[in-house]
PDB file of C-alpha atoms and ligand atoms in Angstrom:
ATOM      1  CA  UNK V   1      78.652  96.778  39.972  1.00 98.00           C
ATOM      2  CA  UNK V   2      81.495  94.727  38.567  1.00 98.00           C
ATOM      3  CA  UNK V   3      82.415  91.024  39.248  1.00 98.00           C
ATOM      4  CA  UNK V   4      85.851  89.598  38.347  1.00 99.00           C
ATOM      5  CA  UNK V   5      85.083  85.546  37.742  1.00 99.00           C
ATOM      6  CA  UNK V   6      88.754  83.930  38.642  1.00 99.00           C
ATOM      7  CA  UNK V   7      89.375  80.103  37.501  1.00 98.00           C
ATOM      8  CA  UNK V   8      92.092  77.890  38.298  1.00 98.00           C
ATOM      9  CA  UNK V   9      93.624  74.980  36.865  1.00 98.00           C
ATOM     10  CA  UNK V  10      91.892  72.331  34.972  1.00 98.00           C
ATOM     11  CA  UNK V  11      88.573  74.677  35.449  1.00 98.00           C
ATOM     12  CA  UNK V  12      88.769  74.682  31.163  1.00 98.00           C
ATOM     13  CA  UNK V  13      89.154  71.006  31.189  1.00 98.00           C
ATOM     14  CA  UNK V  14      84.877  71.285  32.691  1.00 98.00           C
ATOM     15  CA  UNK V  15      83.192  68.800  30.439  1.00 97.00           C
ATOM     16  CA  UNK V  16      86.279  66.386  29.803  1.00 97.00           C
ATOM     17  CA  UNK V  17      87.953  65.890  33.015  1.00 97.00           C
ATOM     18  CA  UNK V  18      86.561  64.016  35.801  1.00 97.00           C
ATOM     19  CA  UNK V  19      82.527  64.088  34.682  1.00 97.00           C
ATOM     20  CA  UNK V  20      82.096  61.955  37.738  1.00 96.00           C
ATOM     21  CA  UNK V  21      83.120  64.703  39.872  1.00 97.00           C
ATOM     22  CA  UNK V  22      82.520  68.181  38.226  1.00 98.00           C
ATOM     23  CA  UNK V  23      79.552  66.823  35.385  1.00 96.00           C
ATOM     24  CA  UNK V  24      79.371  67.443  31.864  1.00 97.00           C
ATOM     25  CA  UNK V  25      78.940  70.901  30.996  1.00 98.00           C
ATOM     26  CA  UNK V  26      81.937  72.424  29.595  1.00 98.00           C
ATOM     27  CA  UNK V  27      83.863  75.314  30.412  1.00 98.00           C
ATOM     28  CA  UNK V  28      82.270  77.563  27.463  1.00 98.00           C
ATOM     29  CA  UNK V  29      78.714  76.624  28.985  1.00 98.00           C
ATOM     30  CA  UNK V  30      79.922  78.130  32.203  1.00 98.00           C
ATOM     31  CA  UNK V  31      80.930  81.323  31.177  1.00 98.00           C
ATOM     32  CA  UNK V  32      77.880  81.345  28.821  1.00 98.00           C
ATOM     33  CA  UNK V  33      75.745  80.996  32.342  1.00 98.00           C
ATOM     34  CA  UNK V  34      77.600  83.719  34.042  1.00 98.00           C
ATOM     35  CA  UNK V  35      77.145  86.042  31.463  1.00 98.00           C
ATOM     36  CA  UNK V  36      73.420  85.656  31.385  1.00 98.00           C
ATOM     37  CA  UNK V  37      72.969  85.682  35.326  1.00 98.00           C
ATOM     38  CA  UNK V  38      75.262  89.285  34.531  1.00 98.00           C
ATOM     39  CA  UNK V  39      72.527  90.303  32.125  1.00 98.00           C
ATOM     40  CA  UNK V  40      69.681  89.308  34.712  1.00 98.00           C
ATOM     41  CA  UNK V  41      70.991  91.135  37.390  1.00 98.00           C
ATOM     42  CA  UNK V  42      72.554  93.891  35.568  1.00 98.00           C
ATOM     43  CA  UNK V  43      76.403  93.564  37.108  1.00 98.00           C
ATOM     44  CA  UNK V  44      79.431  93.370  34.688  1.00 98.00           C
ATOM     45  CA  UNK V  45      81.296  90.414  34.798  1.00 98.00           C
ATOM     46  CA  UNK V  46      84.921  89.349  33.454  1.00 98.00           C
ATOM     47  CA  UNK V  47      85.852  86.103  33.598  1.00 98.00           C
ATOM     48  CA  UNK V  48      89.595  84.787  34.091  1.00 98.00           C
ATOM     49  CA  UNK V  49      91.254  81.469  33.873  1.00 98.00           C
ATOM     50  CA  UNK V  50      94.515  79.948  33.934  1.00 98.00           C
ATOM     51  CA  UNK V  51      96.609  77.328  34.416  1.00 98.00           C
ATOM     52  CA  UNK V  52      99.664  78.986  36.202  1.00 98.00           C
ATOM     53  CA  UNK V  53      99.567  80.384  39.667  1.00 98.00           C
ATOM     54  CA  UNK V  54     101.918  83.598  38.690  1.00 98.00           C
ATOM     55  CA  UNK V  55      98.563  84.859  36.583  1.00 99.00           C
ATOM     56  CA  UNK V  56      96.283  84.079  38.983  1.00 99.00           C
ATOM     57  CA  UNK V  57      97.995  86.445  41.088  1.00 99.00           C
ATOM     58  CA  UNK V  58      98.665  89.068  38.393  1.00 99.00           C
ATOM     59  CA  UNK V  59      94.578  88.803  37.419  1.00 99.00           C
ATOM     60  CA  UNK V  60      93.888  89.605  40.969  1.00 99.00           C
ATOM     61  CA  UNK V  61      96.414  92.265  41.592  1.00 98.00           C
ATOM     62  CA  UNK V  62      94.952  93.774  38.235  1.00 98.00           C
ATOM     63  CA  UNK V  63      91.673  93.852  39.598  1.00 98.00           C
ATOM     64  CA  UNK V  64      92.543  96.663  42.802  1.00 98.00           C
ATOM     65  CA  UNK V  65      90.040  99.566  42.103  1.00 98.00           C
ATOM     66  CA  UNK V  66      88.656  97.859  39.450  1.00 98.00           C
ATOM     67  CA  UNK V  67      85.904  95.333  40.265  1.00 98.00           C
ATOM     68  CA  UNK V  68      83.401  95.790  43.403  1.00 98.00           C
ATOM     69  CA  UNK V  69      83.531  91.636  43.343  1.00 98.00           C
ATOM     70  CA  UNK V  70      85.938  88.688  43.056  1.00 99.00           C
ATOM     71  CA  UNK V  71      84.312  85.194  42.349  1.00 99.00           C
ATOM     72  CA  UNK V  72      87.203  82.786  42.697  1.00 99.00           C
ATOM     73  CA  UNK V  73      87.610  78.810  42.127  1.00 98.00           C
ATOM     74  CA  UNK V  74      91.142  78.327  42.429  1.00 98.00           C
ATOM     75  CA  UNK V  75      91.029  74.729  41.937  1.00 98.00           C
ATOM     76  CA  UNK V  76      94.052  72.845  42.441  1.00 98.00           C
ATOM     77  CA  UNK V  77      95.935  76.303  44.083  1.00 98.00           C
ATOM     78  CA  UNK V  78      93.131  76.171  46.749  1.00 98.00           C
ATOM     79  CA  UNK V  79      94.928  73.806  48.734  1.00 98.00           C
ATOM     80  CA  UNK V  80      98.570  74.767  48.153  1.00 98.00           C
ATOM     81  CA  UNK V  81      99.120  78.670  47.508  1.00 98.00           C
ATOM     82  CA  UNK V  82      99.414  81.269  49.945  1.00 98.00           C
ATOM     83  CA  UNK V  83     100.560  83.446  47.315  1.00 98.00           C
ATOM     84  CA  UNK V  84      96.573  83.900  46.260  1.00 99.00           C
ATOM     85  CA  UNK V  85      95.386  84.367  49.347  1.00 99.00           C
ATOM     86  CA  UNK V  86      98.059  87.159  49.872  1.00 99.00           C
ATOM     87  CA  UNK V  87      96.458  88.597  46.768  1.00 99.00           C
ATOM     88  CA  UNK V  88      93.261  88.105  47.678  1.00 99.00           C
ATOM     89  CA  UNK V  89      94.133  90.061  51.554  1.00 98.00           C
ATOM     90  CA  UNK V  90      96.272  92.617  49.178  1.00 98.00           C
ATOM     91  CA  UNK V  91      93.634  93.698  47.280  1.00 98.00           C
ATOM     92  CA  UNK V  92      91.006  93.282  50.134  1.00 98.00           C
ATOM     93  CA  UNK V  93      88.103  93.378  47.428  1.00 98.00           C
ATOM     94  CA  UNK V  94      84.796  91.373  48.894  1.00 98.00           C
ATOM     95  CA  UNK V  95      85.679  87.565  47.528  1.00 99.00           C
ATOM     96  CA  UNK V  96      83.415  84.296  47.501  1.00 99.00           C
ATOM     97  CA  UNK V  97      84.847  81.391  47.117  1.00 98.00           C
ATOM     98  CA  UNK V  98      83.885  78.570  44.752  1.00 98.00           C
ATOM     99  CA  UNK V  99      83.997  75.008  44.414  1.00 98.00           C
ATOM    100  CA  UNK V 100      82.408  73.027  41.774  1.00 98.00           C
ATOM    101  CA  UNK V 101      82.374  69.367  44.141  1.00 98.00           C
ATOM    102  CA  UNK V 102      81.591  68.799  47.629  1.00 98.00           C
ATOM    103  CA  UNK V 103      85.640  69.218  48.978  1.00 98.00           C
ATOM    104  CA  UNK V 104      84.714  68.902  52.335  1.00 97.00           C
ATOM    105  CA  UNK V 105      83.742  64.682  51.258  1.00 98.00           C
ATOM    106  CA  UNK V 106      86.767  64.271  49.570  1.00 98.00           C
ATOM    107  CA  UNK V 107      90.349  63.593  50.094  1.00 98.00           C
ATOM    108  CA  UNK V 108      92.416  64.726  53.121  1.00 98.00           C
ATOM    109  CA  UNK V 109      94.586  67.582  51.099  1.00 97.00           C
ATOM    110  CA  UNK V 110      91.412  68.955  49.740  1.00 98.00           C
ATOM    111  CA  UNK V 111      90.267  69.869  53.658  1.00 98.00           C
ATOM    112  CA  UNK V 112      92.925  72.855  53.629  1.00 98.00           C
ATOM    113  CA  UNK V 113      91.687  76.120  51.481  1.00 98.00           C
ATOM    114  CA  UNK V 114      94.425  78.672  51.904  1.00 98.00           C
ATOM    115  CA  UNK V 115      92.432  80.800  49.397  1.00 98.00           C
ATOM    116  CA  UNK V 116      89.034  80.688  51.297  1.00 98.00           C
ATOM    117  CA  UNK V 117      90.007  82.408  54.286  1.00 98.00           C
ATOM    118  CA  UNK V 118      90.673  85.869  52.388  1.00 98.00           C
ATOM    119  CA  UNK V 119      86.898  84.923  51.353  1.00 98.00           C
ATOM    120  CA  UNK V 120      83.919  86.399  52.824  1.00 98.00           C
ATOM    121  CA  UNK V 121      81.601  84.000  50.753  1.00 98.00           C
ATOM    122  CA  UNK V 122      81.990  80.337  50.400  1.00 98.00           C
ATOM    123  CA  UNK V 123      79.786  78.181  48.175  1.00 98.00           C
ATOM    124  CA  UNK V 124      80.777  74.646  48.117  1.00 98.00           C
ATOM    125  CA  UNK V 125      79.635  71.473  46.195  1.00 98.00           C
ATOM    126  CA  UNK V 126      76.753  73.097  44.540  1.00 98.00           C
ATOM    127  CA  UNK V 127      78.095  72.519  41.152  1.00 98.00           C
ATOM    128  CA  UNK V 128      78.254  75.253  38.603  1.00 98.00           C
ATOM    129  CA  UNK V 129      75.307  77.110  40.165  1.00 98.00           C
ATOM    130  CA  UNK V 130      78.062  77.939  42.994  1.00 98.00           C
ATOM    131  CA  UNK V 131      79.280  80.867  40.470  1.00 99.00           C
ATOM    132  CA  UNK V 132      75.108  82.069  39.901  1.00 98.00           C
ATOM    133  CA  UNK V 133      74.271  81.812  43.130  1.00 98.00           C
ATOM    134  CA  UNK V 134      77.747  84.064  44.487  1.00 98.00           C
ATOM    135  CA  UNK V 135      76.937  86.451  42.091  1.00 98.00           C
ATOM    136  CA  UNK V 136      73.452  86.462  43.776  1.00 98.00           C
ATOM    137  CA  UNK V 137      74.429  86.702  47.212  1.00 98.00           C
ATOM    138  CA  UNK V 138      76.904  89.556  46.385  1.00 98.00           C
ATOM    139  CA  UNK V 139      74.735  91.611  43.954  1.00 98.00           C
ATOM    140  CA  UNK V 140      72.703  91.763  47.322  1.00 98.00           C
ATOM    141  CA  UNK V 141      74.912  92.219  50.372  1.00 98.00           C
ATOM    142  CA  UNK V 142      77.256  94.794  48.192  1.00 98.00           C
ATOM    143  CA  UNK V 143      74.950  97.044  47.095  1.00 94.00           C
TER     144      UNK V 143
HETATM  145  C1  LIG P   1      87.730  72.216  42.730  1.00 73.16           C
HETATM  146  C2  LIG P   1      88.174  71.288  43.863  1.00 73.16           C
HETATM  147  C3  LIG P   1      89.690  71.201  43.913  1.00 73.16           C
HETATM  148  O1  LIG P   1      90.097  70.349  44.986  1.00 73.16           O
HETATM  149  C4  LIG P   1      90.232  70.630  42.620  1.00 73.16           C
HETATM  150  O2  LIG P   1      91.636  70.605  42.640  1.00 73.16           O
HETATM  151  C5  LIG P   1      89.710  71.334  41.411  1.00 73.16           C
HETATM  152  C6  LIG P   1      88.320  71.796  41.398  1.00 73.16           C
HETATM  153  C7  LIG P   1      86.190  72.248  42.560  1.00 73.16           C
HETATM  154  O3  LIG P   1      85.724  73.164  41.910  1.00 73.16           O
HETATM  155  O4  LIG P   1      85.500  71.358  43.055  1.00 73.16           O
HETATM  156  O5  LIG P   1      90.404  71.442  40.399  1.00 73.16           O
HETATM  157  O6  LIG P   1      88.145  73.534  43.049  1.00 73.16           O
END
């Protein structure tokens, strides 16, 4: 089984930006997590991020008939981009979505998630145990 782990804008800023919000692990500790919970559960993984919407959309294009899985915080683009949820519905590959902070507490253009609703999965506000815990949930119900 093979996950593709997608993150948005800002996601490499973990650590620096915001540690209010999204804590003080960085970036490098997240992947570093993911690829151990791989190793645990014995699923590939690839991990993804970017800044710009254009290779979000590319990354998940890319990933038709090649990953079982798409684990996807698209940060920022979450709330603004239909052209990642078209991606997501193009490519119809099982998708959980991720958010590092409790969105649903926050501001008022944080309650839209164009992205989630191409998402089967949706773990929210759990910090970065969201990604271990999708992988969890999806090593199960896909197999
Ligand atoms: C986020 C929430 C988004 O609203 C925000 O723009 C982010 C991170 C999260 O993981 O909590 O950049 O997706």
């Amino acid at each position: 089984m093979k996950f593709l782990v997608v993150n948005g804008p800002n996601i490499n800023m973990l650590g620096i930006r915001e540690p209010g919000i999204y804590g003080r692990d960085t970036y490098a500790s997240l992947i570093a997590k993911i690829e151990d919970e791989a190793k645990r559960l014995g699923v590939d993984v690839e991990c993804f991020q970017s800044n710009h919407e254009g290779a979000l959309v590319d990354v998940i294009q890319n990933a038709y008939g090649r990953f079982d899985g798409i684990i996807i915080n698209p940060a920022a683009y979450t709330h603004t981009s239909v052209a990642i949820l078209d991606a997501l519905k193009a490519v119809a590959i099982p998708a959980a979505e991720i958010h590092i902070s409790d969105v649903s507490k926050r501001e008022d253009f944080r309650q839209i998630s164009y992205a989630g609703m191409a998402c089967r999965w949706h773990f929210i506000g759990e910090g970065l145990d969201g990604y271990l815990h999708a992988m969890r949930v999806m090593k199960e119900e896909l197999q």
